[in-house]
């Protein structure tokens, strides 16, 4: 008798579990997520095929010996030969070093300059709106326009840069022809374009801080410098991280700027970066698999930039 009662109770429990599962499944199919699937599903599939499909295909090509459109990639024998070649290639070492210098110098100086400008604007300097517009306007320009503008500015014969420093008895210098000056010249042009962006990011962070903190620091006898250094700037950590990530991504996409300025896949010595080396190997030398391996290395560098930012956002509860 007890066994039959236990069997009935067990059957009733199984039925309730099945009904609960059926109810959850039915609620899921009637949810807004599923009902809106025709609107977001198709764009998601197209984006996934175009972006992530392209990334996967590029990685597969980098594991072959593919050399151009006249042959088909042999996916039957995948290996890491191209990555071994890249790690031992002096050209990759040189371009990786240039890329790292560009990344660090451009990002660091842009952040410091943007912070300085945002503090000046936050202090209500005269002609605040005009200064903000002047520094923000270059951000609206494309890489092509900026490159052509600074190509004229750096002209060794009649460029504005040499004209200005000539007033102090300096120059003229061949800013884009001298290997020792060209990388710094490129970094300066990029800083000119993007320091306005960091200024706006920091200014938004400063304006979100309560005026009571400034008043409390003033009452405690803290100077303006100590107030910003010890009280205000530490609260701009989130703005600093987000701005740094955007700047580093732009630094890794420098190929457009270099090609627009020099008009060749082989920029002057000192400005050759991984992006230009990748394009040169693919479209000039038809080393498609090798170029794909360099592209994968660039992707890894991008992930090294983005992953810590996403983890930071997750820790802060923003994701």
Short mmCIF file of C-alpha atoms in Angstrom, two decimals:
data_model
loop_
_atom_site.label_atom_id
_atom_site.label_comp_id
_atom_site.label_asym_id
_atom_site.label_seq_id
_atom_site.Cartn_x
_atom_site.Cartn_y
_atom_site.Cartn_z
CA UNK A 1 0.00 0.00 0.00
CA UNK A 2 2.77 2.41 0.92
CA UNK A 3 4.57 1.64 -2.35
CA UNK A 4 1.45 2.41 -4.37
CA UNK A 5 0.94 5.71 -2.52
CA UNK A 6 4.55 6.66 -3.14
CA UNK A 7 4.12 5.84 -6.82
CA UNK A 8 1.01 8.02 -7.04
CA UNK A 9 2.77 10.88 -5.24
CA UNK A 10 5.80 10.53 -7.53
CA UNK A 11 3.56 10.56 -10.61
CA UNK A 12 1.82 13.69 -9.34
CA UNK A 13 5.16 15.39 -8.76
CA UNK A 14 6.33 14.51 -12.28
CA UNK A 15 3.13 15.93 -13.71
CA UNK A 16 3.57 19.19 -11.81
CA UNK A 17 7.18 19.44 -12.98
CA UNK A 18 6.08 18.81 -16.56
CA UNK A 19 3.34 21.43 -16.25
CA UNK A 20 5.81 23.96 -14.84
CA UNK A 21 8.22 23.33 -17.70
CA UNK A 22 5.41 23.59 -20.22
CA UNK A 23 4.25 26.84 -18.61
CA UNK A 24 7.73 28.36 -18.70
CA UNK A 25 8.16 27.28 -22.32
CA UNK A 26 4.78 28.76 -23.24
CA UNK A 27 5.61 32.03 -21.49
CA UNK A 28 8.95 32.11 -23.28
CA UNK A 29 7.34 31.71 -26.71
CA UNK A 30 4.89 34.50 -25.88
CA UNK A 31 7.57 36.84 -24.51
CA UNK A 32 8.57 40.07 -26.18
CA UNK A 33 12.00 38.57 -26.87
CA UNK A 34 10.60 35.90 -29.18
CA UNK A 35 7.87 38.08 -30.68
CA UNK A 36 10.43 40.71 -31.66
CA UNK A 37 12.82 38.13 -33.15
CA UNK A 38 11.88 38.90 -36.79
CA UNK A 39 13.07 42.48 -36.23
CA UNK A 40 16.40 41.86 -34.46
CA UNK A 41 17.10 38.31 -35.64
CA UNK A 42 17.75 39.06 -39.31
CA UNK A 43 20.16 41.98 -38.64
CA UNK A 44 21.91 39.82 -36.04
CA UNK A 45 22.42 36.99 -38.54
CA UNK A 46 23.65 39.37 -41.24
CA UNK A 47 26.06 41.10 -38.87
CA UNK A 48 27.26 37.78 -37.51
CA UNK A 49 27.94 36.45 -41.00
CA UNK A 50 29.67 39.63 -42.18
CA UNK A 51 31.72 40.41 -39.07
CA UNK A 52 32.30 37.23 -37.11
CA UNK A 53 32.21 35.06 -40.20
CA UNK A 54 34.91 37.24 -41.73
CA UNK A 55 37.03 36.99 -38.58
CA UNK A 56 36.75 33.20 -38.49
CA UNK A 57 37.60 32.96 -42.20
CA UNK A 58 40.61 35.22 -41.72
CA UNK A 59 41.90 33.03 -38.89
CA UNK A 60 41.45 29.92 -41.05
CA UNK A 61 43.35 31.53 -43.94
CA UNK A 62 46.20 32.42 -41.58
CA UNK A 63 46.58 28.70 -40.85
CA UNK A 64 47.09 27.83 -44.53
CA UNK A 65 49.61 28.83 -47.23
CA UNK A 66 47.09 30.82 -49.32
CA UNK A 67 48.83 33.19 -51.75
CA UNK A 68 46.08 34.82 -53.81
CA UNK A 69 43.00 34.39 -55.94
CA UNK A 70 44.70 31.98 -58.38
CA UNK A 71 44.57 29.17 -55.85
CA UNK A 72 42.14 27.88 -53.26
CA UNK A 73 43.08 27.69 -49.58
CA UNK A 74 43.92 24.18 -48.44
CA UNK A 75 41.93 23.75 -45.26
CA UNK A 76 43.01 20.14 -44.96
CA UNK A 77 46.44 20.95 -43.52
CA UNK A 78 46.23 23.76 -40.99
CA UNK A 79 49.33 24.83 -39.08
CA UNK A 80 50.94 27.78 -37.30
CA UNK A 81 53.75 28.34 -39.78
CA UNK A 82 52.63 31.88 -40.62
CA UNK A 83 52.61 32.87 -36.96
CA UNK A 84 56.07 31.38 -36.47
CA UNK A 85 57.23 33.38 -39.48
CA UNK A 86 55.69 36.56 -38.06
CA UNK A 87 57.34 36.08 -34.65
CA UNK A 88 60.75 35.75 -36.29
CA UNK A 89 60.27 38.50 -38.90
CA UNK A 90 62.28 41.67 -38.21
CA UNK A 91 59.71 43.71 -40.17
CA UNK A 92 56.98 42.57 -37.77
CA UNK A 93 59.19 43.46 -34.80
CA UNK A 94 59.83 46.95 -36.18
CA UNK A 95 56.20 47.66 -37.07
CA UNK A 96 55.01 46.26 -33.74
CA UNK A 97 57.39 48.61 -31.94
CA UNK A 98 56.15 51.59 -33.97
CA UNK A 99 52.56 50.55 -33.29
CA UNK A 100 53.23 50.32 -29.55
CA UNK A 101 54.98 53.72 -29.45
CA UNK A 102 52.13 55.30 -31.41
CA UNK A 103 49.54 53.65 -29.17
CA UNK A 104 51.10 54.72 -25.88
CA UNK A 105 52.26 58.23 -26.83
CA UNK A 106 49.08 59.20 -28.67
CA UNK A 107 46.75 57.87 -25.96
CA UNK A 108 48.70 59.27 -22.99
CA UNK A 109 49.25 62.77 -24.36
CA UNK A 110 45.68 63.04 -25.64
CA UNK A 111 44.32 62.11 -22.22
CA UNK A 112 46.55 64.58 -20.37
CA UNK A 113 45.86 67.42 -22.81
CA UNK A 114 42.13 66.70 -22.85
CA UNK A 115 42.04 66.69 -19.05
CA UNK A 116 43.89 70.00 -18.90
CA UNK A 117 41.52 71.63 -21.41
CA UNK A 118 38.44 70.27 -19.63
CA UNK A 119 39.63 71.73 -16.32
CA UNK A 120 40.16 75.11 -17.96
CA UNK A 121 36.64 75.03 -19.38
CA UNK A 122 35.25 73.82 -16.06
CA UNK A 123 36.82 76.89 -14.42
CA UNK A 124 34.66 79.09 -16.73
CA UNK A 125 37.44 80.70 -18.71
CA UNK A 126 36.64 83.55 -21.06
CA UNK A 127 35.25 82.66 -24.50
CA UNK A 128 34.45 79.17 -23.19
CA UNK A 129 32.10 78.25 -26.04
CA UNK A 130 34.59 79.35 -28.71
CA UNK A 131 37.45 77.42 -27.14
CA UNK A 132 35.29 74.31 -26.87
CA UNK A 133 34.28 74.57 -30.52
CA UNK A 134 37.85 75.12 -31.71
CA UNK A 135 39.15 72.01 -29.95
CA UNK A 136 36.16 69.83 -30.80
CA UNK A 137 35.97 70.72 -34.50
CA UNK A 138 38.93 68.52 -35.61
CA UNK A 139 37.13 65.46 -34.23
CA UNK A 140 34.47 65.94 -36.93
CA UNK A 141 37.08 65.63 -39.68
CA UNK A 142 37.89 62.33 -41.35
CA UNK A 143 41.34 60.78 -41.35
CA UNK A 144 41.71 61.72 -45.02
CA UNK A 145 41.02 65.42 -44.44
CA UNK A 146 43.31 65.53 -41.39
CA UNK A 147 46.11 63.81 -43.30
CA UNK A 148 45.94 66.23 -46.21
CA UNK A 149 45.74 69.21 -43.87
CA UNK A 150 48.87 68.21 -41.98
CA UNK A 151 50.65 67.24 -45.17
CA UNK A 152 50.38 70.91 -46.11
CA UNK A 153 51.25 72.08 -42.58
CA UNK A 154 54.43 69.98 -42.58
CA UNK A 155 55.59 71.07 -46.04
CA UNK A 156 59.32 71.68 -45.77
CA UNK A 157 59.27 74.67 -48.16
CA UNK A 158 56.20 76.74 -47.29
CA UNK A 159 54.37 74.81 -44.57
CA UNK A 160 52.92 76.75 -41.67
CA UNK A 161 54.88 74.77 -39.06
CA UNK A 162 58.26 75.69 -40.54
CA UNK A 163 57.07 79.26 -41.08
CA UNK A 164 56.18 79.65 -37.39
CA UNK A 165 59.34 78.08 -35.98
CA UNK A 166 61.35 80.12 -38.50
CA UNK A 167 60.30 83.23 -36.58
CA UNK A 168 62.43 81.91 -33.71
CA UNK A 169 65.40 81.10 -35.92
CA UNK A 170 64.68 77.38 -36.11
CA UNK A 171 64.31 75.03 -39.05
CA UNK A 172 63.26 74.40 -41.64
CA UNK A 173 62.79 70.69 -40.91
CA UNK A 174 61.61 67.89 -43.15
CA UNK A 175 58.92 66.71 -40.75
CA UNK A 176 57.61 63.81 -42.82
CA UNK A 177 60.84 62.91 -44.62
CA UNK A 178 63.13 62.59 -41.62
CA UNK A 179 62.85 59.11 -40.03
CA UNK A 180 63.63 60.61 -36.62
CA UNK A 181 60.81 63.16 -36.84
CA UNK A 182 58.08 61.55 -38.90
CA UNK A 183 56.53 59.33 -36.20
CA UNK A 184 56.37 62.23 -33.75
CA UNK A 185 54.81 64.38 -36.47
CA UNK A 186 52.11 61.76 -37.09
CA UNK A 187 51.41 61.47 -33.35
CA UNK A 188 51.12 65.25 -33.03
CA UNK A 189 48.61 65.40 -35.89
CA UNK A 190 46.50 62.68 -34.29
CA UNK A 191 46.63 64.44 -30.91
CA UNK A 192 45.41 67.62 -32.62
CA UNK A 193 42.43 65.71 -33.97
CA UNK A 194 41.40 63.73 -30.90
CA UNK A 195 42.33 65.85 -27.88
CA UNK A 196 38.98 67.62 -28.29
CA UNK A 197 37.21 64.29 -27.85
CA UNK A 198 38.95 63.58 -24.55
CA UNK A 199 38.22 67.16 -23.49
CA UNK A 200 34.48 66.60 -23.95
CA UNK A 201 34.57 63.24 -22.14
CA UNK A 202 36.38 64.70 -19.12
CA UNK A 203 34.24 67.84 -19.15
CA UNK A 204 31.10 65.71 -18.91
CA UNK A 205 32.64 63.90 -15.95
CA UNK A 206 33.62 67.15 -14.24
CA UNK A 207 30.17 68.65 -14.65
CA UNK A 208 28.61 65.57 -13.04
CA UNK A 209 30.58 66.18 -9.82
CA UNK A 210 28.72 68.15 -7.16
CA UNK A 211 29.88 71.69 -6.37
CA UNK A 212 29.72 70.78 -2.68
CA UNK A 213 33.00 68.90 -3.03
CA UNK A 214 34.74 72.02 -4.31
CA UNK A 215 33.27 74.04 -1.45
CA UNK A 216 34.33 71.44 1.13
CA UNK A 217 37.88 71.40 -0.21
CA UNK A 218 38.00 75.22 -0.19
CA UNK A 219 36.80 75.32 3.41
CA UNK A 220 39.53 72.82 4.36
CA UNK A 221 42.09 75.19 2.88
CA UNK A 222 43.02 73.06 -0.13
CA UNK A 223 44.41 74.86 -3.15
CA UNK A 224 42.86 74.51 -6.60
CA UNK A 225 45.65 72.16 -7.65
CA UNK A 226 45.23 69.90 -4.61
CA UNK A 227 41.46 69.94 -4.99
CA UNK A 228 41.62 68.62 -8.52
CA UNK A 229 44.55 66.26 -7.90
CA UNK A 230 43.28 64.61 -4.72
CA UNK A 231 39.50 65.00 -4.91
CA UNK A 232 38.24 65.56 -8.45
CA UNK A 233 40.58 63.67 -10.80
CA UNK A 234 40.27 60.32 -8.90
CA UNK A 235 36.53 60.46 -9.62
CA UNK A 236 37.21 60.62 -13.38
CA UNK A 237 38.52 57.06 -13.54
CA UNK A 238 35.55 55.77 -15.52
CA UNK A 239 35.81 58.62 -18.05
CA UNK A 240 39.56 58.04 -18.38
CA UNK A 241 39.14 54.34 -19.09
CA UNK A 242 36.42 54.80 -21.71
CA UNK A 243 38.31 57.60 -23.46
CA UNK A 244 41.56 55.59 -23.45
CA UNK A 245 39.87 52.60 -25.07
CA UNK A 246 38.44 54.74 -27.88
CA UNK A 247 41.80 56.42 -28.48
CA UNK A 248 43.68 53.12 -28.63
CA UNK A 249 41.20 51.69 -31.12
CA UNK A 250 41.70 54.74 -33.34
CA UNK A 251 45.47 54.31 -33.02
CA UNK A 252 45.20 50.73 -34.27
CA UNK A 253 43.17 51.98 -37.27
CA UNK A 254 45.92 54.34 -38.38
CA UNK A 255 46.28 52.82 -41.88
CA UNK A 256 43.73 55.21 -43.42
CA UNK A 257 45.59 58.24 -42.10
CA UNK A 258 48.99 57.03 -43.31
CA UNK A 259 47.74 56.03 -46.74
CA UNK A 260 45.92 59.36 -47.18
CA UNK A 261 49.08 61.26 -46.24
CA UNK A 262 51.70 59.31 -48.19
CA UNK A 263 49.61 57.63 -50.92
CA UNK A 264 51.46 54.32 -50.68
CA UNK A 265 51.34 51.01 -48.83
CA UNK A 266 54.94 51.60 -47.73
CA UNK A 267 55.06 54.79 -45.63
CA UNK A 268 58.40 56.45 -44.79
CA UNK A 269 60.77 54.67 -42.47
CA UNK A 270 59.68 55.25 -38.91
CA UNK A 271 55.91 55.19 -39.55
CA UNK A 272 55.49 51.64 -40.84
CA UNK A 273 53.02 49.94 -38.49
CA UNK A 274 51.35 46.54 -38.38
CA UNK A 275 48.35 47.78 -40.35
CA UNK A 276 50.45 49.02 -43.29
CA UNK A 277 52.58 45.87 -43.22
CA UNK A 278 49.44 43.74 -43.34
CA UNK A 279 48.01 45.56 -46.37
CA UNK A 280 51.38 45.54 -48.14
CA UNK A 281 51.82 41.80 -47.69
CA UNK A 282 48.31 41.15 -49.00
CA UNK A 283 47.93 43.53 -51.94
CA UNK A 284 51.51 44.12 -53.06
CA UNK A 285 53.19 40.78 -52.37
CA UNK A 286 50.09 38.49 -52.50
CA UNK A 287 51.09 36.81 -49.23
CA UNK A 288 47.48 36.45 -48.17
CA UNK A 289 47.99 33.87 -45.45
CA UNK A 290 50.86 35.84 -43.93
CA UNK A 291 48.80 39.05 -44.08
CA UNK A 292 45.93 37.19 -42.40
CA UNK A 293 48.23 36.17 -39.55
CA UNK A 294 49.27 39.82 -39.06
CA UNK A 295 45.59 40.80 -39.11
CA UNK A 296 44.92 38.21 -36.40
CA UNK A 297 47.76 39.67 -34.33
CA UNK A 298 46.14 43.11 -34.70
CA UNK A 299 42.82 41.59 -33.64
CA UNK A 300 44.53 40.17 -30.56
CA UNK A 301 45.94 43.60 -29.71
CA UNK A 302 42.44 45.08 -30.04
CA UNK A 303 41.04 42.42 -27.72
CA UNK A 304 43.80 43.16 -25.20
CA UNK A 305 42.55 46.74 -25.22
CA UNK A 306 38.83 46.00 -25.09
CA UNK A 307 38.73 42.99 -22.73
CA UNK A 308 40.05 44.83 -19.63
CA UNK A 309 37.60 47.64 -20.33
CA UNK A 310 34.66 45.23 -20.52
CA UNK A 311 35.83 43.53 -17.33
CA UNK A 312 36.09 46.91 -15.62
CA UNK A 313 32.59 47.84 -16.76
CA UNK A 314 31.32 44.50 -15.48
CA UNK A 315 32.96 45.05 -12.08
CA UNK A 316 31.43 48.50 -11.90
CA UNK A 317 27.97 47.06 -12.69
CA UNK A 318 27.68 48.87 -16.03
CA UNK A 319 27.18 45.64 -18.01
#
